[in-house]
Coordinates of C-alpha atoms in Angstrom, one line a residue:
M194 CA -83.8 -39.3 37.6
N195 CA -82.8 -41.2 34.5
D196 CA -81.2 -39.0 31.8
W197 CA -81.0 -41.7 29.2
P198 CA -83.5 -42.0 26.3
E199 CA -86.5 -44.1 26.8
G200 CA -85.9 -47.8 26.6
W201 CA -82.3 -47.3 27.7
S202 CA -81.0 -48.2 31.2
D203 CA -77.8 -47.9 32.9
D204 CA -77.2 -51.7 32.4
N205 CA -78.0 -52.1 28.7
R206 CA -75.7 -49.6 27.2
G207 CA -73.2 -52.3 26.4
P208 CA -69.4 -52.0 27.0
R209 CA -68.6 -48.5 28.2
Y210 CA -66.0 -46.5 29.8
G211 CA -65.7 -47.0 33.6
R212 CA -66.8 -49.7 36.0
G213 CA -63.8 -51.8 35.1
S214 CA -65.2 -53.0 31.9
A215 CA -62.8 -54.9 29.7
G216 CA -64.2 -53.3 26.6
A217 CA -64.0 -49.8 28.0
Q218 CA -62.9 -47.0 25.7
P219 CA -62.0 -43.5 26.5
E220 CA -64.9 -41.0 26.5
S221 CA -63.5 -39.3 23.4
A222 CA -63.9 -42.6 21.5
R223 CA -67.6 -42.0 21.4
V224 CA -67.2 -38.7 19.5
M225 CA -64.1 -39.5 17.3
R226 CA -64.6 -40.3 13.7
Q227 CA -63.1 -43.7 13.2
V228 CA -61.8 -44.8 9.8
R229 CA -61.5 -48.5 9.1
R230 CA -59.8 -49.8 6.1
G231 CA -60.9 -52.9 4.2
P232 CA -64.3 -54.2 3.2
A233 CA -67.3 -52.5 4.4
V234 CA -69.2 -54.0 7.3
P235 CA -72.6 -55.2 6.1
P236 CA -75.5 -53.3 7.6
G237 CA -77.3 -54.9 10.4
P238 CA -77.8 -54.6 14.1
R239 CA -74.6 -53.3 15.8
S240 CA -73.9 -52.4 19.3
G241 CA -70.8 -51.0 20.9
Y242 CA -67.7 -50.8 18.8
D243 CA -67.2 -54.5 18.0
G244 CA -70.8 -55.3 16.9
S245 CA -71.6 -57.1 20.2
G246 CA -74.2 -56.3 22.7
P247 CA -77.6 -54.9 22.3
A248 CA -78.5 -52.8 19.3
A249 CA -78.5 -49.0 19.7
P250 CA -81.8 -47.4 20.0
P251 CA -83.4 -46.0 16.8
H252 CA -83.0 -42.4 15.9
G253 CA -85.2 -40.3 18.1
A254 CA -85.7 -39.3 21.7
G255 CA -83.3 -36.3 21.2
V256 CA -80.4 -38.3 19.9
P257 CA -79.3 -37.1 16.5
Q258 CA -78.6 -39.7 13.9
Q259 CA -74.8 -40.0 13.3
P260 CA -73.2 -41.0 10.0
S261 CA -71.2 -44.2 9.8
Y262 CA -67.5 -44.1 8.8
V263 CA -66.9 -47.8 8.8
D264 CA -66.8 -48.1 5.1
G265 CA -64.3 -45.1 4.7
R266 CA -66.8 -43.1 2.8
G267 CA -68.7 -41.3 5.6
H268 CA -72.1 -42.9 4.8
E269 CA -73.8 -46.2 4.7
P270 CA -73.2 -48.5 1.7
G271 CA -75.7 -47.9 -1.0
A272 CA -76.4 -44.4 0.2
G273 CA -75.0 -43.0 -3.0
D274 CA -71.6 -42.3 -4.4
G275 CA -71.6 -38.5 -4.5
Y276 CA -69.3 -38.1 -1.4
D277 CA -65.8 -39.2 -0.8
S278 CA -64.2 -38.3 2.5
G279 CA -60.8 -38.3 0.9
Y280 CA -59.2 -40.5 3.5
N281 CA -58.6 -43.3 1.0
T282 CA -56.5 -41.1 -1.2
G283 CA -54.9 -38.9 1.4
Q284 CA -56.6 -35.8 0.0
V285 CA -58.6 -34.9 3.1
Y286 CA -58.6 -31.2 2.6
G287 CA -59.0 -31.3 -1.1
A288 CA -59.9 -28.2 -3.0
P289 CA -62.0 -28.6 -6.1
G290 CA -60.3 -31.3 -8.2
G291 CA -59.0 -33.1 -5.2
R292 CA -55.7 -31.0 -4.9
G293 CA -54.9 -29.1 -1.8
P294 CA -52.1 -26.8 -0.9
G295 CA -50.7 -29.2 1.6
A296 CA -50.6 -32.2 -0.7
P297 CA -48.0 -33.2 -3.2
G298 CA -48.8 -31.7 -6.6
G299 CA -51.3 -29.4 -4.9
A300 CA -52.6 -26.1 -6.1
S301 CA -49.4 -24.1 -5.1
A302 CA -47.3 -26.5 -7.2
G303 CA -49.8 -26.6 -10.0
R304 CA -50.0 -22.9 -10.5
P305 CA -47.1 -21.3 -12.5
R306 CA -44.9 -18.9 -10.8
P307 CA -45.4 -15.2 -11.7
A308 CA -42.8 -13.9 -14.2
P309 CA -40.1 -11.8 -12.5
N310 CA -40.6 -8.0 -12.8
W311 CA -37.3 -7.2 -14.6
R312 CA -38.2 -3.5 -15.0
R313 CA -38.6 -3.2 -11.2
R314 CA -35.4 -5.2 -10.6
I315 CA -33.4 -3.1 -13.1
K316 CA -34.8 0.1 -11.5
W317 CA -33.7 -0.8 -8.0
T318 CA -30.3 -2.1 -9.2
A319 CA -29.7 1.2 -10.9
I320 CA -30.7 3.2 -7.9
T321 CA -28.5 1.1 -5.6
V322 CA -25.5 1.4 -8.0
A323 CA -26.0 5.2 -8.3
G324 CA -26.2 5.6 -4.6
V325 CA -23.0 3.7 -4.0
L326 CA -21.2 5.8 -6.7
V327 CA -22.5 9.0 -5.1
V328 CA -21.4 8.0 -1.6
T329 CA -18.0 6.8 -2.9
S330 CA -17.4 10.0 -4.9
V331 CA -18.3 12.2 -2.0
A332 CA -16.1 10.3 0.4
T333 CA -13.2 10.3 -2.1
Y334 CA -13.6 14.0 -2.5
F335 CA -13.4 14.8 1.2
W336 CA -10.5 12.3 1.6
A337 CA -8.5 13.9 -1.2
D338 CA -9.3 17.4 -0.1
S339 CA -8.1 16.7 3.4
K340 CA -4.7 15.7 2.0
L341 CA -3.9 18.9 0.1
R342 CA -1.2 20.9 1.8
R343 CA -2.3 24.5 1.3
E344 CA 0.8 26.2 2.6
V345 CA 1.5 29.0 0.1
D346 CA -0.2 32.3 0.7
L347 CA -0.3 34.3 -2.5
S348 CA -1.9 37.2 -0.8
K349 CA 1.6 38.1 0.5
V350 CA 2.7 38.8 -3.0
I351 CA 2.7 42.6 -3.6
D352 CA 2.3 44.8 -6.7
R353 CA 0.6 42.1 -8.7
P354 CA -0.3 42.6 -12.4
E355 CA -3.9 42.4 -13.5
G356 CA -5.3 39.0 -14.3
G357 CA -6.2 38.1 -17.9
D358 CA -8.5 35.4 -19.4
G359 CA -7.8 31.8 -18.5
T360 CA -6.0 30.4 -15.5
N361 CA -2.2 30.4 -15.0
Y362 CA -0.5 27.7 -12.8
L363 CA 3.1 27.9 -11.7
I364 CA 4.3 24.3 -11.4
V365 CA 7.6 23.9 -9.4
G366 CA 9.7 20.8 -9.0
S367 CA 11.9 21.3 -5.9
D368 CA 14.9 19.4 -4.7
S369 CA 13.3 19.1 -1.3
R370 CA 14.5 16.1 0.6
E371 CA 11.5 16.2 3.0
G372 CA 10.7 12.7 4.4
M373 CA 13.9 11.1 2.9
S374 CA 16.4 9.0 4.8
K375 CA 20.1 9.0 4.1
E376 CA 19.6 5.8 2.2
D377 CA 16.9 7.4 0.1
E378 CA 19.2 10.4 -0.7
K379 CA 22.0 8.0 -1.7
K380 CA 19.6 5.8 -3.8
L381 CA 18.0 8.8 -5.6
H382 CA 21.4 10.6 -6.1
T383 CA 19.9 13.8 -4.5
G384 CA 22.8 14.7 -2.2
G385 CA 22.3 16.0 1.3
A386 CA 22.2 19.8 0.7
E387 CA 20.2 21.7 3.2
G388 CA 17.2 23.9 2.3
K389 CA 15.3 23.8 -1.0
R390 CA 15.9 24.9 -4.5
T391 CA 14.0 24.5 -7.7
D392 CA 15.0 22.0 -10.3
S393 CA 12.2 22.9 -12.7
M394 CA 9.6 25.6 -13.1
M395 CA 6.8 25.7 -15.6
I396 CA 3.8 28.0 -16.3
L397 CA 0.7 26.2 -17.5
H398 CA -2.0 28.4 -19.1
V399 CA -5.4 26.8 -19.2
G400 CA -7.9 28.6 -21.6
D401 CA -10.6 28.2 -24.2
N402 CA -8.2 28.5 -27.2
G403 CA -5.8 25.8 -26.3
D404 CA -3.5 25.1 -23.3
T405 CA 0.1 26.2 -23.2
L406 CA 3.0 24.7 -21.1
I407 CA 6.0 27.0 -20.8
S408 CA 9.2 25.9 -19.2
L409 CA 11.3 28.5 -17.3
P410 CA 15.0 27.5 -17.3
R411 CA 16.3 27.6 -13.7
D412 CA 19.3 29.6 -15.0
S413 CA 17.1 32.4 -16.4
D414 CA 18.5 35.9 -15.7
V415 CA 15.9 37.9 -13.8
V416 CA 15.8 41.2 -11.9
V417 CA 14.7 40.8 -8.2
P418 CA 11.8 43.2 -7.6
S419 CA 10.6 44.7 -4.4
Y420 CA 8.9 42.1 -2.2
Q421 CA 7.4 41.4 1.2
G422 CA 9.2 38.8 3.3
S423 CA 7.2 35.6 3.6
T424 CA 7.9 35.3 7.4
S425 CA 8.9 38.8 8.5
G426 CA 6.3 40.7 6.6
K427 CA 9.0 43.3 5.9
V428 CA 9.0 45.0 2.5
F429 CA 12.3 44.9 0.7
P430 CA 12.8 47.6 -2.0
A431 CA 14.0 46.8 -5.4
Q432 CA 17.8 47.3 -6.0
G433 CA 18.1 46.3 -9.6
R434 CA 19.8 43.1 -8.6
H435 CA 20.2 40.4 -11.2
T436 CA 20.2 36.7 -10.3
K437 CA 19.2 33.3 -11.5
L438 CA 15.5 32.5 -11.3
N439 CA 15.9 29.5 -9.0
A440 CA 17.9 31.6 -6.6
T441 CA 14.9 33.7 -5.7
Y442 CA 13.1 30.6 -4.5
A443 CA 16.1 29.7 -2.3
E444 CA 16.2 33.3 -1.0
D445 CA 12.5 33.6 0.2
G446 CA 10.5 30.6 -1.0
P447 CA 7.4 30.4 -3.3
T448 CA 6.1 34.0 -2.7
L449 CA 9.3 35.7 -3.9
L450 CA 9.5 33.3 -6.9
V451 CA 5.9 34.2 -7.9
R452 CA 6.6 37.9 -7.3
T453 CA 9.8 37.7 -9.5
I454 CA 8.0 35.9 -12.4
E455 CA 5.1 38.3 -12.4
A456 CA 7.4 41.4 -12.3
N457 CA 9.6 40.1 -15.1
T458 CA 6.8 38.9 -17.4
G459 CA 3.6 40.9 -16.5
L460 CA 1.7 37.6 -16.3
R461 CA -0.4 37.0 -13.1
I462 CA 0.0 33.6 -11.5
D463 CA -3.3 32.3 -10.2
H464 CA -2.2 29.0 -8.5
Y465 CA 1.0 27.5 -7.2
V466 CA 1.8 23.8 -7.2
E467 CA 5.1 22.3 -5.9
I468 CA 6.4 18.7 -5.6
G469 CA 9.6 17.4 -4.2
F470 CA 12.0 14.5 -5.1
Q471 CA 10.4 11.9 -2.9
G472 CA 6.9 12.7 -4.0
F473 CA 7.7 12.6 -7.6
A474 CA 9.3 9.2 -7.4
S475 CA 6.4 7.9 -5.3
I476 CA 3.8 8.9 -7.9
V477 CA 5.8 7.1 -10.6
D478 CA 6.0 3.9 -8.6
A479 CA 2.4 4.1 -7.5
V480 CA 1.2 4.2 -11.2
G481 CA 3.4 1.2 -12.0
G482 CA 6.1 3.0 -13.9
V483 CA 6.0 5.3 -16.9
E484 CA 6.8 4.2 -20.5
I485 CA 8.9 6.7 -22.5
D486 CA 10.8 6.7 -25.7
I487 CA 14.3 8.0 -25.3
D488 CA 15.8 9.4 -28.5
K489 CA 19.4 9.1 -27.6
G490 CA 21.0 7.2 -24.7
F491 CA 23.0 9.2 -22.0
K492 CA 24.7 8.9 -18.7
D493 CA 25.2 11.4 -15.8
K494 CA 27.0 10.6 -12.6
W495 CA 25.4 13.5 -10.9
S496 CA 21.9 12.4 -11.3
G497 CA 22.6 8.7 -11.6
A498 CA 21.2 8.5 -15.2
D499 CA 22.2 5.6 -17.4
F500 CA 19.8 5.2 -20.3
E501 CA 19.9 3.5 -23.6
A502 CA 17.9 4.7 -26.6
G503 CA 14.4 3.3 -27.3
K504 CA 11.2 2.6 -25.5
Q505 CA 11.4 1.7 -21.8
T506 CA 9.4 1.8 -18.6
L507 CA 11.0 4.0 -15.9
N508 CA 10.4 3.4 -12.2
G509 CA 10.5 6.3 -9.7
Q510 CA 14.3 6.3 -9.2
E511 CA 15.0 6.2 -12.9
A512 CA 12.3 8.8 -13.7
L513 CA 13.9 11.2 -11.2
A514 CA 17.3 10.8 -12.8
F515 CA 15.8 11.4 -16.2
V516 CA 14.2 14.7 -15.4
R517 CA 17.1 16.0 -13.3
T518 CA 19.9 15.4 -15.8
R519 CA 21.6 18.4 -17.4
H520 CA 25.3 17.8 -17.3
A521 CA 25.0 15.2 -20.1
F522 CA 23.7 17.6 -22.6
A523 CA 25.4 20.4 -24.6
A524 CA 22.2 22.5 -24.2
S525 CA 22.3 21.8 -20.4
D526 CA 19.2 23.3 -18.8
L527 CA 17.3 23.9 -22.0
Q528 CA 17.5 20.2 -22.9
R529 CA 16.6 19.2 -19.3
T530 CA 13.4 21.3 -19.5
K531 CA 12.4 19.5 -22.7
N532 CA 12.9 16.1 -21.1
Q533 CA 10.9 17.3 -18.1
Q534 CA 8.0 18.3 -20.4
K535 CA 8.3 15.0 -22.2
F536 CA 8.2 12.9 -19.1
L537 CA 5.3 14.9 -17.5
A538 CA 3.3 14.3 -20.6
A539 CA 3.9 10.6 -20.4
L540 CA 3.1 10.5 -16.7
A541 CA -0.2 12.4 -17.2
H542 CA -1.1 9.9 -20.0
Q543 CA -0.3 6.9 -17.8
V544 CA -2.3 8.2 -14.8
A545 CA -5.3 8.9 -17.0
T546 CA -5.6 5.4 -18.5
P547 CA -8.6 3.3 -17.6
S548 CA -6.2 0.7 -16.0
T549 CA -5.3 3.3 -13.4
I550 CA -8.6 5.3 -13.0
L551 CA -10.9 2.2 -12.9
N552 CA -8.6 0.2 -10.6
P553 CA -9.0 1.3 -7.0
F554 CA -5.8 -0.6 -6.1
K555 CA -3.9 1.7 -8.4
F556 CA -6.0 4.8 -8.4
Y557 CA -6.0 5.5 -4.6
P558 CA -2.3 4.8 -4.0
T559 CA -1.5 7.0 -7.0
M560 CA -3.8 9.8 -5.8
G561 CA -2.6 9.4 -2.3
A562 CA 1.1 9.6 -3.2
G563 CA 0.5 12.7 -5.4
L564 CA -1.6 14.6 -2.8
D565 CA 0.7 13.8 0.1
S566 CA 3.6 15.3 -1.7
L567 CA 2.0 18.4 -3.2
I568 CA 2.3 21.8 -1.7
V569 CA -0.3 24.3 -3.1
D570 CA -1.6 27.8 -2.5
K571 CA -4.4 28.4 0.0
D572 CA -7.0 29.0 -2.7
M573 CA -6.4 25.8 -4.6
S574 CA -9.4 23.5 -4.8
L575 CA -9.5 19.9 -6.1
W576 CA -11.4 21.2 -9.2
D577 CA -8.5 23.5 -9.9
L578 CA -6.0 20.7 -9.5
A579 CA -8.0 18.4 -11.7
S580 CA -8.3 21.2 -14.4
M581 CA -4.5 21.5 -14.3
F582 CA -4.0 17.8 -14.6
W583 CA -6.3 17.4 -17.6
A584 CA -4.7 20.4 -19.3
M585 CA -1.3 18.8 -19.0
K586 CA -2.7 15.6 -20.4
G587 CA -4.3 17.6 -23.3
V588 CA -1.0 19.3 -24.1
S589 CA 0.8 15.9 -24.2
G590 CA -1.9 14.6 -26.5
G591 CA -1.3 17.4 -29.0
D592 CA -4.3 19.6 -28.0
G593 CA -2.0 22.4 -26.8
T594 CA 1.5 23.9 -27.0
S595 CA 4.7 23.0 -25.2
M596 CA 7.7 25.4 -25.3
N597 CA 10.6 27.0 -23.5
M598 CA 10.6 30.6 -22.6
P599 CA 12.1 32.5 -25.6
I600 CA 15.8 33.0 -25.1
S601 CA 17.9 35.7 -26.8
G602 CA 21.3 34.8 -25.4
S603 CA 23.3 34.6 -22.2
A604 CA 25.0 36.9 -19.8
G605 CA 27.4 35.9 -17.0
G606 CA 26.3 32.3 -17.3
N607 CA 22.6 33.2 -17.1
L608 CA 20.1 32.8 -19.9
V609 CA 18.6 36.0 -21.1
W610 CA 14.9 36.1 -22.1
D611 CA 13.9 37.6 -25.5
K612 CA 11.9 40.6 -24.2
A613 CA 10.0 41.2 -27.4
K614 CA 8.9 37.6 -27.7
V615 CA 8.1 37.4 -24.0
K616 CA 5.8 40.4 -24.3
T617 CA 4.0 39.0 -27.3
L618 CA 3.6 35.6 -25.6
V619 CA 2.2 37.2 -22.4
D620 CA -0.3 39.4 -24.4
E621 CA -1.6 36.3 -26.2
L622 CA -2.0 34.4 -22.9
N623 CA -3.7 37.3 -21.2
N624 CA -6.2 37.5 -24.1
D625 CA -6.5 33.7 -24.2
E626 CA -5.4 33.7 -27.8
K627 CA -3.7 30.9 -29.7
V628 CA 0.1 31.2 -29.0
T629 CA 2.1 32.1 -32.1
V630 CA 5.5 32.6 -30.4
S631 CA 8.0 29.8 -30.4
G632 CA 10.6 29.0 -27.7
N633 CA 14.0 27.5 -27.8

């Protein structure tokens, strides 16, 4: 049965695929749209793909009429000019206007980019920065808290006075050589004595009506009260024994020192802070030195001090010599306590500067050096420690009072406190009133 349209035979189809024909084309050539460049071929009888051979049968007999693409326009010449295939311009997939997303200068390039949403960007930037600050702050808090050495148990102090308004810190500078080598002891002129003694003692009262820093001379004459041994737990009765204040620390450590101060003043100590030689020098070095104005030059072979008058920046070794010197002064320990207050004020100011707080390469070493060397009571929190620090800075800036414990004279080489002034001072502190008493 012949499947070709009427009038067609298997022999008059012209050149075709198969049968070894020289003009054979692949089968797909009969369905591909072919584009020819150049002048259009005039209409006329055509057969095959090169115009040779018998003409194709007319439209009909089930064969749909196919458009001609020989002129590159997709229709016969003269059929109208309303259609352009786009092949001549390369804009085959043109959108209205002949510009497509895949062509140069297409619709995506022609449309303007949307304006950036700055409000959204600022919002997410702020959220990100806030999140980083929160995470950093929390991590810093736990890191710092883990470094505190809470070794002093004030619950072992017996017969304590009632607490007043405000918070009272006992700040102790000890001559502890913990962590020091023989070279360090020689360099810092500390000597190699065994045990620990106190080189400085201060009470810092933090309240709503101004902060007060009171130095307690180490040679202060005190009566040793009854106390509970820090290690044995045994209670030792009072015997009316007089001694120097720093000797009580050497006898039974921080708890006896606190017990003696409370018994001789009537002022309750809320928190205890102690720092040794090495820790003090490390803090000064970590902060990059401390600038201080020395009124009058002095030398002391015992502490290694050798200073000229005027402004100068002290490193850790020099700072330790400055706060320990007493043999170079006629007022001895009283002048030393004044120098200690002066230096601590300068140190607090230096630590609190933006160049230290905002610089992590200075802030963390300084904080680490300080926390590693501090010994505090078991109830001390970082917030308590920060409150103490800012109060010391406030006192140094003129927002509080710095003074020595009032002295009335001496007995047996010990400095005797003025009992009347001490009572007035303690009453004002307990009531958180502005201090009116002056010290030596």
